[in-house]
XYZ file of C-alpha atoms in Angstrom:
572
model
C -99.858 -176.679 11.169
C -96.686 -175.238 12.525
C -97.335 -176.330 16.248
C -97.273 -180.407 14.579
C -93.839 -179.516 12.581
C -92.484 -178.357 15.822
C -93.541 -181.626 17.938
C -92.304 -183.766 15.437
C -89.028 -182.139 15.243
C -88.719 -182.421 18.539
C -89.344 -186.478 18.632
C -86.301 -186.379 15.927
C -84.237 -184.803 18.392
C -85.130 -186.974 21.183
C -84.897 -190.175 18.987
C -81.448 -189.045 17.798
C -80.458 -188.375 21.528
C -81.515 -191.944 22.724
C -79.473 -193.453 19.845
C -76.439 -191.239 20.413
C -76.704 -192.157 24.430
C -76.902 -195.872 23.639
C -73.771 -196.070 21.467
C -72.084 -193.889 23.234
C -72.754 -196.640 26.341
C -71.769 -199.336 23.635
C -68.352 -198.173 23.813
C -68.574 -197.497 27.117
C -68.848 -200.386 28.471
C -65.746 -202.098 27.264
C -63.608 -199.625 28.271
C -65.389 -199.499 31.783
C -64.946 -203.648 31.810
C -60.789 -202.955 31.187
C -60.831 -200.427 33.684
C -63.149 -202.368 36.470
C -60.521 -205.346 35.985
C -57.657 -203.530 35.146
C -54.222 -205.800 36.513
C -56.369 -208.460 36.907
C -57.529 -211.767 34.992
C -60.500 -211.505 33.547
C -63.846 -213.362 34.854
C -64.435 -216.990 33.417
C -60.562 -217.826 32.957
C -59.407 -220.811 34.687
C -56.039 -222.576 34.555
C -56.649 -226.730 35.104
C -59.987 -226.076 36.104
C -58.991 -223.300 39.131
C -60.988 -220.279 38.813
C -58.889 -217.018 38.625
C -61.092 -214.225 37.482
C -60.649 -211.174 39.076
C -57.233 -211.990 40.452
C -54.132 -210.311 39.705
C -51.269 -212.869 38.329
C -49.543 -212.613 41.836
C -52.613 -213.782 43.401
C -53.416 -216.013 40.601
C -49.947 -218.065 40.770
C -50.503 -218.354 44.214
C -53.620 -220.044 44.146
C -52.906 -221.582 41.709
C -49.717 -223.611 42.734
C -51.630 -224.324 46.067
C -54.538 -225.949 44.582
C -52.696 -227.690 41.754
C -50.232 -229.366 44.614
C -53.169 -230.690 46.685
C -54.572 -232.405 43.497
C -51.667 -233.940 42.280
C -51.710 -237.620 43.007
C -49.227 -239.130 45.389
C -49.339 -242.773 43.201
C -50.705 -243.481 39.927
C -51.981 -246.971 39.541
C -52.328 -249.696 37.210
C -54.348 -252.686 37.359
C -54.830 -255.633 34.848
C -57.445 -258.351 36.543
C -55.956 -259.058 39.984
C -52.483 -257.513 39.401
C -51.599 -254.037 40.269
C -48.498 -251.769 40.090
C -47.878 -248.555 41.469
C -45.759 -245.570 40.084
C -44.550 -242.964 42.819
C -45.466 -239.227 41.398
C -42.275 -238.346 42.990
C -40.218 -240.613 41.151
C -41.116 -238.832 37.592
C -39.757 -235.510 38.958
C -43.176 -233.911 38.222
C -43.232 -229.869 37.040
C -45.713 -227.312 35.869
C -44.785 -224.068 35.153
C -47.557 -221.757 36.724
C -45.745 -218.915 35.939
C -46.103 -219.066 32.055
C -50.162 -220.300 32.302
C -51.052 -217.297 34.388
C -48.923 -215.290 31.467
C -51.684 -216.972 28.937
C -54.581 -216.520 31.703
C -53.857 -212.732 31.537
C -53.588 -212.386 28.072
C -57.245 -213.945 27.319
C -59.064 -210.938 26.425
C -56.162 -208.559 26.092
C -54.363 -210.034 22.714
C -55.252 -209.601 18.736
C -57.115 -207.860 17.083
C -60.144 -205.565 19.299
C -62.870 -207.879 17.869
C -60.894 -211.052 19.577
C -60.329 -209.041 22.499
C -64.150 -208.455 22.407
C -64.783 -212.215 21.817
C -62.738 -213.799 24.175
C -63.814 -211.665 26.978
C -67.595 -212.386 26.441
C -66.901 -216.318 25.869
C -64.910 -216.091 29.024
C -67.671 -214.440 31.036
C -70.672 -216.714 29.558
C -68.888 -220.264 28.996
C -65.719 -219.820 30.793
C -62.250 -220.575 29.350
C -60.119 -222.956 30.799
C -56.353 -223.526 29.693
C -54.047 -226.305 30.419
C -51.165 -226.439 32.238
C -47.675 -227.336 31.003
C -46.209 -230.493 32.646
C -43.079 -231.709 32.345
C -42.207 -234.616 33.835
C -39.320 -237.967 33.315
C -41.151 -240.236 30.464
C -38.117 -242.823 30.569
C -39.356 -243.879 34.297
C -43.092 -244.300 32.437
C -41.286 -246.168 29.942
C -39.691 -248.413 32.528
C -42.588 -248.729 34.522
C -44.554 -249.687 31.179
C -41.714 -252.580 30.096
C -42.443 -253.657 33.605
C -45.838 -254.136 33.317
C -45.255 -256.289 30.187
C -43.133 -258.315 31.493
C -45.775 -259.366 33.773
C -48.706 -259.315 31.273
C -46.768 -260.611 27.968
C -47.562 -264.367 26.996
C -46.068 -264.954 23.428
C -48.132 -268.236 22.400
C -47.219 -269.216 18.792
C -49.232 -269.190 15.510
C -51.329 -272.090 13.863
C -48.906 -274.127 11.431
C -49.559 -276.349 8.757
C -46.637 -279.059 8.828
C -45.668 -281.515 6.543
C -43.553 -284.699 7.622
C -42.891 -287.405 5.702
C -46.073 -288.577 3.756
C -48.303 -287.375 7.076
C -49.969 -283.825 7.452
C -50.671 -282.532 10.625
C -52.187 -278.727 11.936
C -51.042 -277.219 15.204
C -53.410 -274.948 16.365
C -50.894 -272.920 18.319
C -51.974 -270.860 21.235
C -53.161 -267.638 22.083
C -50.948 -264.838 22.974
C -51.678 -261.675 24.871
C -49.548 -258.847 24.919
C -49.851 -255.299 26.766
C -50.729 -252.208 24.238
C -47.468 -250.426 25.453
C -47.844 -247.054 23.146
C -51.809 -246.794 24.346
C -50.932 -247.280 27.957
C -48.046 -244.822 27.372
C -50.895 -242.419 26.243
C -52.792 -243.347 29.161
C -50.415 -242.075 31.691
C -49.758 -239.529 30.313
C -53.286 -238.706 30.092
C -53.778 -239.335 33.463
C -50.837 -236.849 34.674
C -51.850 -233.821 32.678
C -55.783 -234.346 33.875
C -54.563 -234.821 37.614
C -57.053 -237.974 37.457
C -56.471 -240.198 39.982
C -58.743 -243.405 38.877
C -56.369 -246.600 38.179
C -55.365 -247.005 34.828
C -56.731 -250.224 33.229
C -53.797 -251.791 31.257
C -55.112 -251.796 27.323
C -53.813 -255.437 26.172
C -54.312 -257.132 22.401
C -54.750 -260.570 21.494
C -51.819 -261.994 19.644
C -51.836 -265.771 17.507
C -55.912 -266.343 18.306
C -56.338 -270.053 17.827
C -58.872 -270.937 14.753
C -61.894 -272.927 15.391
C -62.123 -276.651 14.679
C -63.690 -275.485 10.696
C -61.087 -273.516 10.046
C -58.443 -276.176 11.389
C -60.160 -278.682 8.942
C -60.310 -276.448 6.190
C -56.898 -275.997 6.410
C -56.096 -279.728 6.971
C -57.777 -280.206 3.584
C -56.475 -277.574 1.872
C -53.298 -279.394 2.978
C -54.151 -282.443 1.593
C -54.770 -280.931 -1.784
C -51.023 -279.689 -1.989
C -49.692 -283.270 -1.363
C -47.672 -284.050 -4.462
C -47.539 -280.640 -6.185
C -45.202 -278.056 -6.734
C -44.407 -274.440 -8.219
C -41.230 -274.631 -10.643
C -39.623 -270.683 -11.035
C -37.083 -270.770 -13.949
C -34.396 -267.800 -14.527
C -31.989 -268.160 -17.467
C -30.628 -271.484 -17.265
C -31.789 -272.011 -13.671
C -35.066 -273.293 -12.129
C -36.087 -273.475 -8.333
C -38.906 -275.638 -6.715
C -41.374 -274.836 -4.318
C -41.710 -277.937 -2.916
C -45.493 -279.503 -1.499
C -43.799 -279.247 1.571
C -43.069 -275.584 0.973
C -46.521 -275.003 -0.249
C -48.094 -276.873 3.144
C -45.977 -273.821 4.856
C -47.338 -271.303 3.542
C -51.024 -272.249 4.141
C -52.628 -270.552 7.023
C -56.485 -269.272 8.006
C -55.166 -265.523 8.268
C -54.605 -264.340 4.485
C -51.775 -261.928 6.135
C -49.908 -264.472 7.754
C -49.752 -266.645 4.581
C -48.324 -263.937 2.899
C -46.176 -262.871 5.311
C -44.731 -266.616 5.140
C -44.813 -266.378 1.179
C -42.691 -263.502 1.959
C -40.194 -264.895 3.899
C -39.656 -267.737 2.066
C -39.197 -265.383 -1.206
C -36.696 -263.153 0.812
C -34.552 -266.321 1.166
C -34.317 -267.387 -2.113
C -33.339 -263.884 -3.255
C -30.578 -264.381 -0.630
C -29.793 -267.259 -2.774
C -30.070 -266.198 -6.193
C -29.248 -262.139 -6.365
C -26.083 -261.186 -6.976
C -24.160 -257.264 -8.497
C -23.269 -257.481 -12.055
C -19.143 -258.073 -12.503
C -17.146 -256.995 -14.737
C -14.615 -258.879 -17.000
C -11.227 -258.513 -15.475
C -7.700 -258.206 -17.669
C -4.258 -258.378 -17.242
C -1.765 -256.317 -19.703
C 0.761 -259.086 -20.918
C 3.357 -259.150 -23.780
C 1.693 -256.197 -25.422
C -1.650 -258.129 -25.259
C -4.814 -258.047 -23.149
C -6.008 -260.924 -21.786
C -8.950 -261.385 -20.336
C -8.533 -262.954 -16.494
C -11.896 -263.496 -15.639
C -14.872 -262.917 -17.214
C -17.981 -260.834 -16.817
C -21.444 -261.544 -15.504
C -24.836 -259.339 -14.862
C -26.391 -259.453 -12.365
C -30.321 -260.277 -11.227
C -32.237 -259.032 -8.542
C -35.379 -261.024 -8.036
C -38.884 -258.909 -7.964
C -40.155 -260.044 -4.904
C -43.545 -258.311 -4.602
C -44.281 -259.566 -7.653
C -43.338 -263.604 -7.242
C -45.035 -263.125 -3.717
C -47.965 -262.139 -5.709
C -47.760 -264.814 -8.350
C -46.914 -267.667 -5.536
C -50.034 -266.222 -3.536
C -52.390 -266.478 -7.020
C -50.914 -270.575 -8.034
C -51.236 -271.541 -4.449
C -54.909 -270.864 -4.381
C -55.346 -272.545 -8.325
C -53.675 -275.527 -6.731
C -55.367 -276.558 -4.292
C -58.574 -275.939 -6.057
C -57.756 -277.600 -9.230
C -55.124 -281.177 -10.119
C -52.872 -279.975 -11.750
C -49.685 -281.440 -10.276
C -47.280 -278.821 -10.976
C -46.780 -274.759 -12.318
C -43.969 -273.683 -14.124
C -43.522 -269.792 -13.862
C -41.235 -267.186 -15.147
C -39.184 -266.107 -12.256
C -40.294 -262.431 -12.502
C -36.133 -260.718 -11.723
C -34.525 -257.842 -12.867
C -31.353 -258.691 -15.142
C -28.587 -256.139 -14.784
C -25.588 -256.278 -17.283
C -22.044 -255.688 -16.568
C -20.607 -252.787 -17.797
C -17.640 -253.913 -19.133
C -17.181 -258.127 -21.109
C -14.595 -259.811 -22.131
C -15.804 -259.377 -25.994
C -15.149 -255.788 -25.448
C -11.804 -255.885 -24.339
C -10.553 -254.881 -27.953
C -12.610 -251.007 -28.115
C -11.127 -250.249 -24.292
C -7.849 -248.706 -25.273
C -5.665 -250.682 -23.413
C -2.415 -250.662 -25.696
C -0.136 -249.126 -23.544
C 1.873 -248.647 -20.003
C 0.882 -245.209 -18.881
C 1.964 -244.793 -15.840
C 3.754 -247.153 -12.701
C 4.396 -246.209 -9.135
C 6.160 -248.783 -6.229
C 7.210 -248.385 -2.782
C 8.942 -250.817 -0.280
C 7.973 -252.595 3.140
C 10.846 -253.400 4.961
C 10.541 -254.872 8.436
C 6.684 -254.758 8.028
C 4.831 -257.761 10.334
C 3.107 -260.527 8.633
C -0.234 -259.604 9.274
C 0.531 -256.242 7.471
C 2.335 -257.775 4.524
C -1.254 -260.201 4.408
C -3.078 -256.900 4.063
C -0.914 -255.193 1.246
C -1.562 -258.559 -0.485
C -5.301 -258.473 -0.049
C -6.059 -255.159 -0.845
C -3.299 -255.181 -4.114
C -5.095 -258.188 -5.195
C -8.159 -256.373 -4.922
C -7.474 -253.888 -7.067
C -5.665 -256.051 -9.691
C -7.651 -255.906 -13.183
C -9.813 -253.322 -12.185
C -10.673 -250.815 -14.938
C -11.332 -246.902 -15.079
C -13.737 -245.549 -17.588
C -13.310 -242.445 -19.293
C -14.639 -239.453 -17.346
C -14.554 -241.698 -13.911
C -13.835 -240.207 -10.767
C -11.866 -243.500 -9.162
C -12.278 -243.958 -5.511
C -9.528 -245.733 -3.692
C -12.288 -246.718 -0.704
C -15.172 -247.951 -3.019
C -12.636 -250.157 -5.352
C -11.234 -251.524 -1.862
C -14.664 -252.438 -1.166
C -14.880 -253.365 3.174
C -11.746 -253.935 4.853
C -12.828 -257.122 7.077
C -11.951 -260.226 8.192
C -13.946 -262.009 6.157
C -12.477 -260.163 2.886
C -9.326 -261.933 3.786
C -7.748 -258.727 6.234
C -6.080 -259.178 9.440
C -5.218 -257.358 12.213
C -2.409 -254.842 12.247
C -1.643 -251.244 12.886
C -3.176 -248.443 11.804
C -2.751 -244.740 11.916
C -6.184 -243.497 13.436
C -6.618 -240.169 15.146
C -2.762 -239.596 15.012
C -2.169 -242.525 16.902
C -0.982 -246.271 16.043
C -3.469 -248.388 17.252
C -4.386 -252.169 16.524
C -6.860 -252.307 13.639
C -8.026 -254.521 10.627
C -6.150 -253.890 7.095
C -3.367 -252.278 8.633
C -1.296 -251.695 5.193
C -3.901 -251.154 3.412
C -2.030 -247.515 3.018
C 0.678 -248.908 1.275
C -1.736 -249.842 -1.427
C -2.751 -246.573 -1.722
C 0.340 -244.543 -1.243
C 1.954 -246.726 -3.962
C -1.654 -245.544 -6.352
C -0.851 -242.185 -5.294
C 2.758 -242.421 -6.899
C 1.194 -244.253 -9.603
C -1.145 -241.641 -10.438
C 1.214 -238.718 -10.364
C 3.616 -240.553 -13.111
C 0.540 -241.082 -15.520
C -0.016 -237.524 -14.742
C -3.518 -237.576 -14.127
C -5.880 -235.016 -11.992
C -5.704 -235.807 -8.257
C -9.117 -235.355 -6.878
C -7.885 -235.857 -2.771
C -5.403 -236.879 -1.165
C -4.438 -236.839 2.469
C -0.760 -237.421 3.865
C -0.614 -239.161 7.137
C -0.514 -237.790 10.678
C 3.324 -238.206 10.769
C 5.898 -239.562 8.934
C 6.129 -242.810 8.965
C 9.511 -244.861 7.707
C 8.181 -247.258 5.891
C 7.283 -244.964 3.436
C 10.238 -243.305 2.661
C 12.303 -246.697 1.758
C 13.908 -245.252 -1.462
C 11.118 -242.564 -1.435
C 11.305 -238.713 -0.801
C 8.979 -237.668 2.635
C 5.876 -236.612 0.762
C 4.627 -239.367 -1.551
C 2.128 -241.075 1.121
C -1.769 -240.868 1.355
C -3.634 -242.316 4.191
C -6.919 -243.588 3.324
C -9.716 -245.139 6.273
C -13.513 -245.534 4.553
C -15.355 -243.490 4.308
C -12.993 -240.570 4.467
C -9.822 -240.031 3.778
C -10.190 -241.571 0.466
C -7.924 -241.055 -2.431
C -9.398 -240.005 -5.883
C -8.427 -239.677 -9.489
C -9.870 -238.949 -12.772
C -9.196 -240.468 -15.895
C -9.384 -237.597 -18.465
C -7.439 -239.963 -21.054
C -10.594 -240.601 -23.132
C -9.795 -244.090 -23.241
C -10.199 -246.832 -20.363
C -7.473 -247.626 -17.752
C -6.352 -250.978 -16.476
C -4.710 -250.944 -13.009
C -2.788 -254.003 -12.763
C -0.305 -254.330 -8.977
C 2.618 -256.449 -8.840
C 2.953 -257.996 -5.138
C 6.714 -258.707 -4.752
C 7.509 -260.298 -1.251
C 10.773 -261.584 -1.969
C 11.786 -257.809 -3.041
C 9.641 -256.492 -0.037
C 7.950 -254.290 -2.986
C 4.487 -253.093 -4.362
C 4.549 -252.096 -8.020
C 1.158 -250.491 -9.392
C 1.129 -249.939 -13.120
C -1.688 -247.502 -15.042
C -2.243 -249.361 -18.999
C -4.610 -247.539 -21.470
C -3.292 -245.329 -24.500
C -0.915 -242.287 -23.764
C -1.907 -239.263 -25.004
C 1.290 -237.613 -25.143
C 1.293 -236.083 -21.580
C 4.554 -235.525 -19.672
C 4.301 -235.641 -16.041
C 7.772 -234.597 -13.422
C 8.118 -234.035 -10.109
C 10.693 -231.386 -8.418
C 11.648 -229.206 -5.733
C 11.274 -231.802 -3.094
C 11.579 -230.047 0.337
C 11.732 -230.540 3.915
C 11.924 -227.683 6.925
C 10.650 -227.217 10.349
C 11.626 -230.871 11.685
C 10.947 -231.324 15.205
C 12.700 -234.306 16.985
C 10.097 -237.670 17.402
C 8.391 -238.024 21.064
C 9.677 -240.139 23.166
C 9.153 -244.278 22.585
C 5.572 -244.943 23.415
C 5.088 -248.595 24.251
C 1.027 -249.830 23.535
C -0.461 -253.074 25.402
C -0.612 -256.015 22.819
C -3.000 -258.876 24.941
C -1.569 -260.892 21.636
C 2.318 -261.037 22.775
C 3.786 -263.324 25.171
C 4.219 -261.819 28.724
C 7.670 -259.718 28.960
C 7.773 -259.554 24.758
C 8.610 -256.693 23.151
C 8.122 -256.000 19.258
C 8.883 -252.730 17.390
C 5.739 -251.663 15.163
C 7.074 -248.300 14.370
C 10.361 -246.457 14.091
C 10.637 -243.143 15.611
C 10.486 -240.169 12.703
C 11.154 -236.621 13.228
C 8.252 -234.659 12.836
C 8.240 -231.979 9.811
C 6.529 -230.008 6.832
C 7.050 -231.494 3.402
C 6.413 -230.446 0.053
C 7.150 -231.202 -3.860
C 6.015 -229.412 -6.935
C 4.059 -231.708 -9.399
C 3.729 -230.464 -13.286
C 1.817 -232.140 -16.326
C 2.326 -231.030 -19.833
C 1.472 -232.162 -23.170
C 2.981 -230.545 -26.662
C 4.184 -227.445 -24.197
C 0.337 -226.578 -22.816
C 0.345 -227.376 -18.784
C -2.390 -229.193 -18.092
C -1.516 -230.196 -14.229
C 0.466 -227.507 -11.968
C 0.393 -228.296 -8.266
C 2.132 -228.163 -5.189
C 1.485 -231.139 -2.571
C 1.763 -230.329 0.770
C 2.160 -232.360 4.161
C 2.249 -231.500 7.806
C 3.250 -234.302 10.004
């Protein structure tokens, strides 16, 4: 009995032993597999398909940049049928950077966690790991090369259409197009670099405008026929538009897409046509009394998805049924103006609040044009309560067609020709407008320099420069009632009034302490090429100002409370 307790303790102990020895190998043998390639990359890693196992990254760049140069191409190629063009490798200034793959090569195996490290190393030594290079190369040459190619390939044909003269219908087919897949065969080169693969490229092309078959030409042709006579009427208020037969011949075609597509062009022109921005009424402040200058309209913005739709659905119903006509609701949003003339008596317009004028002496005719425009513009334009008024969106765009022309303006400290030149005496006049009704000045910028015009009869100080988007010039009416800005343009007295009506509130507004310091003597005369003078002419836009800093003190009060307190400052 005790001999068989002592062999079987001695089979534990040898049992125990085996299992000890083989986990004790177990982690072993990683530590030996570190060690045996210790500095080196580990078997199974290869960088663009070189091998570089058991290298160290000196000898793994090398053998690297050697292989990868013999396998670059020296041309890539690209063939469509019979044609072929060739790209020189050298032309795309093509770069790997070895250095940073044999970084990654190394680090397989000996990054994250120890169970990645574990992983990687056994996937590299049983399936092999392979990384990519990074290539860097010029894609505007591919790009060039591609539009190229194009060029060459590119037939534009011209879709089937469904025409309708006099009482006679005839089809045109059109003709095929073809047209090179320029974004795939972008891919495809690019492809091709990265892979080293030197195989010509075959140039991926799409069909464009496929002709129909004779059915489908004589479907449409009687589909065609069906329309003769018939029409779609869309009415809108007091207004109705007709799709004509001929209209509805246009449209037809065997691709649903394309007949929507010319649905939808057709539909985008007649919202050219019939859209327009709400207005509101304008006024004019007269002999105590408002009167209403123009009046107010809203404004309509056809739904077009929705008529496409609805034209789409009645062109089907007629040409499979006889009716002769449709009459539709012209599916359009209607947007109502703000302000109308039946409203003019809850504005609180009663009163002159406020007026502000400045002079123009000596200014050129295309200037005086543009103090017209632009005080015209503003004319009868209203402020609501609350409002933040913008000088720039009021103006609306200064352009040639708006009625501006060309003049000087200050831009970038510098007079240079530009359109609406004046245009600040518009808003330098507001500005002087705005201080008297004493209201809060949300920005304001003076001009670069002084400029003389502006001080006819004026202290230096009282400009603002405006150019849209920025500079603008902004108020807010915080009278609780509406404000009418109504301009007087005064040629005859070479003078710009701008007068603020609503209901005064009581508020007191002054200006004092005008001052003036640091003036600097003006630059020398600086003559700028006009291409619009006569050869040898000379004509003063300007008039030389000394340069200096300027400032007033501006104060608001009402019943003895301050409500404004601020000093405006310029630097010219």
């Amino acid at each position: 009995m005790t001999k068989k307790i002592k062999k079987t303790s001695i089979a534990k102990k040898i049992s125990w032993l085996a299992i000890g020895s083989l986990l004790t190998l177990g982690l072993m043998i990683p530590v030996i597999y570190e060690l045996a390639f210790y500095g080196q990359v580990y078997p199974g890693v290869r960088v663009q398909g070189v091998t570089l196992g058991n290298l160290t990254p000196q000898e793994a760049q090398k053998k690297l940049e050697q292989q990868i140069q013999t396998q670059i191409p020296k041309t890539i190629t690209f063939q469509f049928e019979d044609q072929q063009w060739q790209l020189a490798v050298t032309d795309l200034n093509l770069r790997f950077s070895a250095d940073q793959a044999i970084t990654a090569a190394y680090r397989v195996g000996r990054s994250g966690t120890a169970i990645n490290r574990l992983r990687e190393k056994i996937t590299a030594w049983q399936e092999g790991i392979n990384l990519n290079l990074n290539w860097h190369f010029n894609q505007t040459i591919i790009d060039e090369q591609i539009n190229l190619i194009a060029q060459n390939i590119d037939k534009s044909g011209w879709p089937t259409q469904v025409l309708y003269q006099e009482t006679n219908i005839f089809i045109n087919p059109g003709q095929e197009g073809l047209s090179v897949d320029q974004r795939k065969l972008k891919e495809l080169t690019i492809s091709q670099i990265v892979h080293l693969n030197q195989e010509p490229i075959l140039v991926p092309t799409r069909t464009t405008n496929p002709v129909p078959n004779r059915e489908t030409i004589a479907n449409l042709q009687k589909q065609a026929q069906n329309l003769r006579g018939k029409k779609i009427i869309l009415e809108l208020e007091a207004e109705s538009f007709t799709i004509s037969d001929a209209d509805l011949v246009a449209f037809l075609h065997y691709n649903p897409a394309t007949s929507q597509n010319n649905i939808t062009k057709w539909v985008a022109d007649l919202a050219n046509r019939v859209n327009r921005s709400p207005k509101n009424a304008r006024f004019s402040f007269q002999n105590e009394t408002l009167l209403v200058t123009e009046p107010s309209w809203s404004g309509r913005e056809i739904k077009e998805e929705i008529l496409v739709s609805l034209i789409e659905k009645n062109l089907i119903n007629l040409v499979g049924n006889n009716d002769k006509e449709i009459v539709l609701d012209l599916p359009a949003q209607i947007i109502p103006a703000k302000i109308r003339a039946e409203e003019a008596g809850s504005l609180g317009i009663k009163e002159k609040i406020g007026q502000g004028e400045s002079y123009y002496r000596g200014s050129s005719i295309s200037r005086i044009n543009n103090i017209r425009v632009a005080s015209e513009e503003l004319n009868g334009q209203l402020v609501a309560p609350e409002e933040v008024f913008s000088f720039n969106n009021a103006l609306g765009e200064v352009t040639t067609q708006a009625g501006y022309q060309t003049g000087y303006i200050i831009k970038d400290g510098q007079t240079v020709p530009g359109i609406g030149g004046g245009v600040c005496q518009v808003s330098t006049t507001l500005f002087r407008t705005i201080l008297d009704a004493g209201l809060p000045v949300e920005e304001r910028h003076p001009h670069a320099y002084r400029v003389g015009v502006y001080e006819q009869e004026s202290q230096p100080g009282l400009d603002a420069t405006v150019f849209s988007p920025s500079p603008d010039l902004k108020f807010k009416n915080d009278t609780g009632h509406y404000i009418l800005i109504q301009t007087q343009f005064l040629p005859q007295e070479w003078k710009l009034i701008i007068e603020f009506y609503g209901t005064h509130d009581g508020r007191q507004s002054s200006l004092s302490n005008f001052r003036l310091w640091d003036i600097t003597p003006p630059p020398p005369a600086l003559y700028i090429d006009d291409p619009s003078l006569p050869k040898d002419e000379v004509k003063q836009i300007d008039w030389a100002a000394y340069g200096a800093k300027a400032a007033f003190d501006w104060e608001v009060t009402r019943n003895g409370k301050i409500l404004q307190k601020e000093t405006f400052y310029s630097y010219y």
